[in-house]
Amino acid sequence: MTRMLTIGAAQLGPIARTESRASAVARMIALLEKAAARGCRLVVFPELALTTFFPRWYEAELSAVDGWYEAEMPNADTQPLFDAAKRLGVGFYLGYAELTVEDGATHRYNTAILVDETGAIIGKYRKVHLPGHREDEPWRAFQHLEKRYFETGNLGFGAFKGFDGVMGMALCNDRRWPETYRVLALQGAEVMMLGYNTPMHYPPVPQHDHLQGFHNHLCMQAGAYQNGMWVVAVAKAGYEEGCELLGQSCIIAPTGEIVAMAGSQGDELITYDCDLDRTKEIKEHIFNFALHREPEAYRLITATKGPIPPA
Ligand code: ING
């Protein structure tokens, strides 16, 4: 029995600082319609897909950035996307900035939701690995203030039943950490989907700038193979408000092979007919967790945050 799931990676080009959410949503609906025409049942959009990547600017007061967040989901701006998904019978992953009030306190997260073919939200994820810094660092060509504008995700790495399989979500920097893939795979995840905004210039280590594309695919190909998962990674790409963002959105098979990749820096849909049962080639053999893993030997992974060198 093969469970075929045609997945679309809907890459977005730059979103201008002045661009409306309605404009970004219209661009995403155009990609959703193209995906439906190609037989997709699931479409993955980028991280923070409704607005420009606002953590590149410093604001002293958080109230000055509140306009970049969504207080409800769906809302007036995104309802058309949910409606199109329902009309077309195509589910989607959407990354956005979430502002929520819990027990009277305001919280801000870098969030992604998974919406099924009926337009229902079946999963939510809040970014765990927040890169960058908290305070203004004027020496940088641009800021990367995710640690200022978002709290660490408090939902863990959840897996969700949907699309005839087990789906996992991540966001951008998460894809660089092996723990992300493993915690999802330990819940049986067969697909890990994620959006990213990755500047080509990494101010702390500029000598790695030419390696951004290599490191992007290296992490995800390894994660896909070592956990027997399809990985669908979708960029916000191109020259956005003075910052060159990596494109190369891709779909990676459980073998680690890149089976589809974007060739532009703009709005572009790539698709692949993913056979969810191909995950078994890996999960039941070379990375058969129940047969081969030795958790007793891995205790250090959760026992400490930083390294503990030998005495
Ligand atoms: N962006 C980047 C990412 O992890 C970054 C941050 C860029 C880290 C370049 C290292 C090198 O892809 C987000 N949004 O996490």
CSV table of C-alpha atoms in Angstrom, one decimal, residues 8-265:
chain,number,residue,atom,x,y,z
A,8,GLY,CA,3.7,21.9,-2.6
A,9,ALA,CA,6.5,24.2,-1.3
A,10,ALA,CA,5.3,27.8,-2.0
A,11,GLN,CA,8.3,30.0,-1.8
A,12,LEU,CA,7.7,33.8,-1.5
A,13,GLY,CA,9.9,36.5,-2.8
A,14,PRO,CA,10.5,39.7,-0.8
A,15,ILE,CA,7.6,41.2,1.2
A,16,ALA,CA,8.1,45.0,1.5
A,17,ARG,CA,7.9,46.7,4.8
A,18,THR,CA,5.0,48.7,3.4
A,19,GLU,CA,3.3,45.7,1.8
A,20,SER,CA,-0.2,44.9,3.2
A,21,ARG,CA,-1.1,41.5,4.6
A,22,ALA,CA,-3.8,41.4,1.9
A,23,SER,CA,-1.1,41.6,-0.7
A,24,ALA,CA,0.9,38.8,0.8
A,25,VAL,CA,-2.3,36.7,1.2
A,26,ALA,CA,-3.2,37.3,-2.4
A,27,ARG,CA,0.3,36.1,-3.5
A,28,MET,CA,-0.2,32.9,-1.4
A,29,ILE,CA,-3.7,32.2,-2.8
A,30,ALA,CA,-2.2,32.4,-6.3
A,31,LEU,CA,0.3,29.7,-5.3
A,32,LEU,CA,-2.4,27.7,-3.6
A,33,GLU,CA,-4.5,27.7,-6.8
A,34,LYS,CA,-1.5,26.6,-8.8
A,35,ALA,CA,-0.8,23.9,-6.3
A,36,ALA,CA,-4.4,22.6,-6.5
A,37,ALA,CA,-4.1,22.5,-10.3
A,38,ARG,CA,-1.0,20.3,-9.8
A,39,GLY,CA,-2.9,17.9,-7.4
A,40,CYS,CA,-1.4,19.1,-4.2
A,41,ARG,CA,-3.2,18.3,-0.9
A,42,LEU,CA,-0.8,20.2,1.3
A,43,VAL,CA,1.1,23.5,0.7
A,44,VAL,CA,3.9,24.9,2.9
A,45,PHE,CA,4.4,28.6,3.1
A,46,PRO,CA,7.4,30.4,4.6
A,47,GLU,CA,8.1,31.6,8.2
A,48,LEU,CA,6.5,35.0,9.1
A,49,ALA,CA,4.8,34.8,5.7
A,50,LEU,CA,2.4,37.7,6.2
A,51,THR,CA,4.9,40.5,6.6
A,52,THR,CA,8.4,41.6,5.9
A,53,PHE,CA,11.0,40.0,8.3
A,54,PHE,CA,10.6,42.7,11.0
A,55,PRO,CA,13.3,41.4,13.4
A,56,ARG,CA,15.9,43.0,11.2
A,57,TRP,CA,15.0,46.4,12.8
A,58,TYR,CA,15.5,47.5,16.4
A,59,GLU,CA,12.7,49.0,18.4
A,60,ALA,CA,13.1,50.0,22.0
A,61,GLU,CA,9.5,49.5,22.9
A,62,LEU,CA,7.8,46.2,22.0
A,63,SER,CA,4.6,48.2,21.5
A,64,ALA,CA,6.2,49.6,18.4
A,65,VAL,CA,6.4,46.2,16.8
A,66,ASP,CA,2.9,44.9,17.8
A,67,GLY,CA,1.6,45.8,14.4
A,68,TRP,CA,3.6,42.9,12.9
A,69,TYR,CA,1.8,40.3,14.9
A,70,GLU,CA,-1.6,38.5,14.5
A,71,ALA,CA,-3.8,38.6,17.6
A,72,GLU,CA,-6.2,36.1,16.1
A,73,MET,CA,-5.9,33.3,13.5
A,74,PRO,CA,-7.8,33.2,11.2
A,75,ASN,CA,-8.5,36.9,11.0
A,76,ALA,CA,-9.9,39.4,8.5
A,77,ASP,CA,-6.6,39.4,6.5
A,78,THR,CA,-6.0,35.6,6.5
A,79,GLN,CA,-9.6,34.4,6.2
A,80,PRO,CA,-9.4,34.5,2.4
A,81,LEU,CA,-6.5,32.1,2.5
A,82,PHE,CA,-8.5,29.7,4.7
A,83,ASP,CA,-11.5,30.1,2.4
A,84,ALA,CA,-9.4,29.3,-0.7
A,85,ALA,CA,-7.9,26.2,1.0
A,86,LYS,CA,-11.4,24.9,1.8
A,87,ARG,CA,-12.7,25.7,-1.7
A,88,LEU,CA,-9.7,23.9,-3.2
A,89,GLY,CA,-9.5,21.1,-0.7
A,90,VAL,CA,-5.9,21.9,0.0
A,91,GLY,CA,-4.4,22.1,3.4
A,92,PHE,CA,-1.5,24.4,4.3
A,93,TYR,CA,1.3,25.4,6.8
A,94,LEU,CA,1.5,29.1,7.6
A,95,GLY,CA,4.2,30.9,9.5
A,96,TYR,CA,3.3,34.1,11.3
A,97,ALA,CA,4.0,36.3,14.3
A,98,GLU,CA,1.6,35.4,17.1
A,99,LEU,CA,0.5,37.8,19.9
A,100,THR,CA,-1.6,36.2,22.6
A,101,VAL,CA,-2.8,37.1,26.0
A,102,GLU,CA,-2.7,34.3,28.5
A,103,ASP,CA,-3.7,34.8,32.2
A,104,GLY,CA,-3.6,38.5,31.7
A,105,ALA,CA,0.0,38.5,30.3
A,106,THR,CA,0.9,39.3,26.7
A,107,HIS,CA,3.1,36.7,24.9
A,108,ARG,CA,4.7,36.9,21.5
A,109,TYR,CA,5.8,33.8,19.5
A,110,ASN,CA,7.2,33.0,16.1
A,111,THR,CA,4.4,30.5,15.2
A,112,ALA,CA,3.3,28.1,12.5
A,113,ILE,CA,-0.1,26.4,12.1
A,114,LEU,CA,-1.2,23.4,10.1
A,115,VAL,CA,-4.6,23.7,8.4
A,116,ASP,CA,-6.2,20.6,6.9
A,117,GLU,CA,-8.1,20.2,3.6
A,118,THR,CA,-11.4,21.4,5.3
A,119,GLY,CA,-9.8,24.7,6.5
A,120,ALA,CA,-9.6,23.5,10.2
A,121,ILE,CA,-6.4,24.2,12.2
A,122,ILE,CA,-5.1,20.8,13.3
A,123,GLY,CA,-1.8,21.8,14.7
A,124,LYS,CA,0.2,24.7,16.1
A,125,TYR,CA,3.9,25.1,16.7
A,126,ARG,CA,5.9,27.9,18.4
A,127,LYS,CA,9.5,28.3,17.4
A,128,VAL,CA,11.9,26.8,20.0
A,129,HIS,CA,15.3,27.7,18.6
A,130,LEU,CA,15.4,31.6,18.5
A,131,PRO,CA,18.6,32.8,16.7
A,132,GLY,CA,20.1,36.2,16.9
A,133,HIS,CA,20.2,38.6,19.9
A,134,ARG,CA,18.1,40.6,22.3
A,135,GLU,CA,19.7,44.1,22.3
A,136,ASP,CA,20.5,46.6,19.6
A,137,GLU,CA,23.8,45.7,18.0
A,138,PRO,CA,24.6,48.7,15.7
A,139,TRP,CA,27.8,47.0,14.4
A,140,ARG,CA,25.6,44.6,12.3
A,141,ALA,CA,24.6,45.6,8.8
A,142,PHE,CA,21.1,44.6,10.0
A,143,GLN,CA,19.7,43.3,13.2
A,144,HIS,CA,18.4,39.8,13.9
A,145,LEU,CA,16.2,40.4,17.0
A,146,GLU,CA,14.2,37.2,17.3
A,147,LYS,CA,15.3,36.9,21.0
A,148,ARG,CA,13.8,40.3,21.6
A,149,TYR,CA,10.6,40.0,19.8
A,150,PHE,CA,9.6,36.4,20.5
A,151,GLU,CA,9.5,34.1,23.5
A,152,THR,CA,10.8,30.5,23.3
A,153,GLY,CA,8.1,28.3,22.0
A,154,ASN,CA,6.1,26.6,24.9
A,155,LEU,CA,4.4,23.8,22.9
A,156,GLY,CA,7.4,21.6,22.3
A,157,PHE,CA,7.9,19.8,19.0
A,158,GLY,CA,4.4,18.4,18.3
A,159,ALA,CA,3.4,15.8,15.7
A,160,PHE,CA,-0.1,15.8,14.3
A,161,LYS,CA,-2.2,13.2,12.5
A,162,GLY,CA,-3.3,14.5,9.1
A,163,PHE,CA,-3.1,14.0,5.3
A,164,ASP,CA,-3.0,10.2,5.9
A,165,GLY,CA,0.1,10.4,7.9
A,166,VAL,CA,2.0,12.0,10.9
A,167,MET,CA,3.0,15.6,10.3
A,168,GLY,CA,5.7,17.6,12.1
A,169,MET,CA,6.4,21.3,12.0
A,170,ALA,CA,9.5,23.5,12.7
A,171,LEU,CA,10.6,27.0,11.9
A,172,CYS,CA,13.8,28.2,10.3
A,173,ASN,CA,16.7,28.0,12.8
A,174,ASP,CA,15.1,24.8,14.2
A,175,ARG,CA,16.3,23.0,11.1
A,176,ARG,CA,19.9,23.4,12.1
A,177,TRP,CA,19.4,21.5,15.3
A,178,PRO,CA,19.3,17.6,15.1
A,179,GLU,CA,17.1,17.5,18.2
A,180,THR,CA,14.3,19.0,16.2
A,181,TYR,CA,14.1,16.1,13.7
A,182,ARG,CA,14.7,13.4,16.3
A,183,VAL,CA,12.0,14.6,18.7
A,184,LEU,CA,9.5,14.7,15.8
A,185,ALA,CA,10.6,11.3,14.5
A,186,LEU,CA,10.3,9.8,18.0
A,187,GLN,CA,6.6,10.7,17.6
A,188,GLY,CA,6.4,8.9,14.3
A,189,ALA,CA,6.6,12.0,12.1
A,190,GLU,CA,6.8,11.2,8.4
A,191,VAL,CA,7.0,14.8,7.1
A,192,MET,CA,8.7,17.8,8.7
A,193,MET,CA,7.6,21.1,7.2
A,194,LEU,CA,9.2,24.4,7.9
A,195,GLY,CA,9.5,28.0,6.6
A,196,TYR,CA,12.7,30.1,6.8
A,197,ASN,CA,14.0,33.6,6.4
A,198,THR,CA,17.8,33.2,6.1
A,199,PRO,CA,20.0,36.2,5.3
A,200,MET,CA,23.0,35.4,3.1
A,201,HIS,CA,25.1,37.6,5.3
A,202,TYR,CA,25.6,36.3,8.9
A,203,PRO,CA,27.3,39.2,10.7
A,204,PRO,CA,29.1,37.2,13.5
A,205,VAL,CA,30.8,34.9,10.9
A,206,PRO,CA,30.9,36.6,7.5
A,207,GLN,CA,33.5,34.1,6.2
A,208,HIS,CA,30.6,31.6,6.1
A,209,ASP,CA,28.3,33.8,4.0
A,210,HIS,CA,29.2,31.8,0.8
A,211,LEU,CA,28.2,28.6,2.6
A,212,GLN,CA,24.6,29.6,3.5
A,213,GLY,CA,23.1,27.4,0.7
A,214,PHE,CA,25.3,24.5,1.5
A,215,HIS,CA,24.6,24.6,5.3
A,216,ASN,CA,20.8,25.0,4.6
A,217,HIS,CA,20.6,21.8,2.6
A,218,LEU,CA,23.3,20.0,4.7
A,219,CYS,CA,21.2,20.2,7.9
A,220,MET,CA,18.0,19.1,6.3
A,221,GLN,CA,19.3,16.3,4.1
A,222,ALA,CA,21.0,14.9,7.2
A,223,GLY,CA,17.9,15.3,9.3
A,224,ALA,CA,15.7,13.7,6.7
A,225,TYR,CA,18.0,10.7,6.3
A,226,GLN,CA,18.8,10.1,10.0
A,227,ASN,CA,15.0,10.2,10.9
A,228,GLY,CA,13.4,8.7,7.8
A,229,MET,CA,11.3,11.8,7.1
A,230,TRP,CA,10.3,13.9,4.1
A,231,VAL,CA,11.5,17.5,4.7
A,232,VAL,CA,9.7,20.4,3.0
A,233,ALA,CA,11.5,23.7,3.4
A,234,VAL,CA,10.2,27.0,2.1
A,235,ALA,CA,12.0,30.3,1.9
A,236,LYS,CA,11.0,33.8,2.0
A,237,ALA,CA,13.7,34.7,-0.6
A,238,GLY,CA,15.3,37.5,-2.5
A,239,TYR,CA,16.4,41.1,-1.7
A,240,GLU,CA,14.0,42.2,1.0
A,241,GLU,CA,14.5,45.7,2.5
A,242,GLY,CA,18.2,45.7,2.0
A,243,CYS,CA,18.8,42.2,3.1
A,244,GLU,CA,19.6,39.3,0.6
A,245,LEU,CA,17.6,36.2,1.7
A,246,LEU,CA,18.5,32.7,0.7
A,247,GLY,CA,16.1,30.9,-1.6
A,248,GLN,CA,16.6,27.3,-2.7
A,249,SER,CA,13.3,26.0,-1.1
A,250,CYS,CA,13.3,22.3,-1.5
A,251,ILE,CA,11.6,18.9,-0.9
A,252,ILE,CA,13.9,16.2,0.5
A,253,ALA,CA,13.1,12.5,0.5
A,254,PRO,CA,13.7,10.2,3.5
A,255,THR,CA,16.8,9.0,1.8
A,256,GLY,CA,18.2,12.6,2.1
A,257,GLU,CA,17.9,13.2,-1.7
A,258,ILE,CA,16.7,16.7,-2.8
A,259,VAL,CA,13.9,15.7,-5.2
A,260,ALA,CA,12.7,19.3,-6.0
A,261,MET,CA,14.2,22.7,-5.6
A,262,ALA,CA,13.2,26.3,-6.4
A,263,GLY,CA,15.3,28.0,-9.1
A,264,SER,CA,14.2,31.6,-8.5
A,265,GLN,CA,14.4,34.2,-5.7
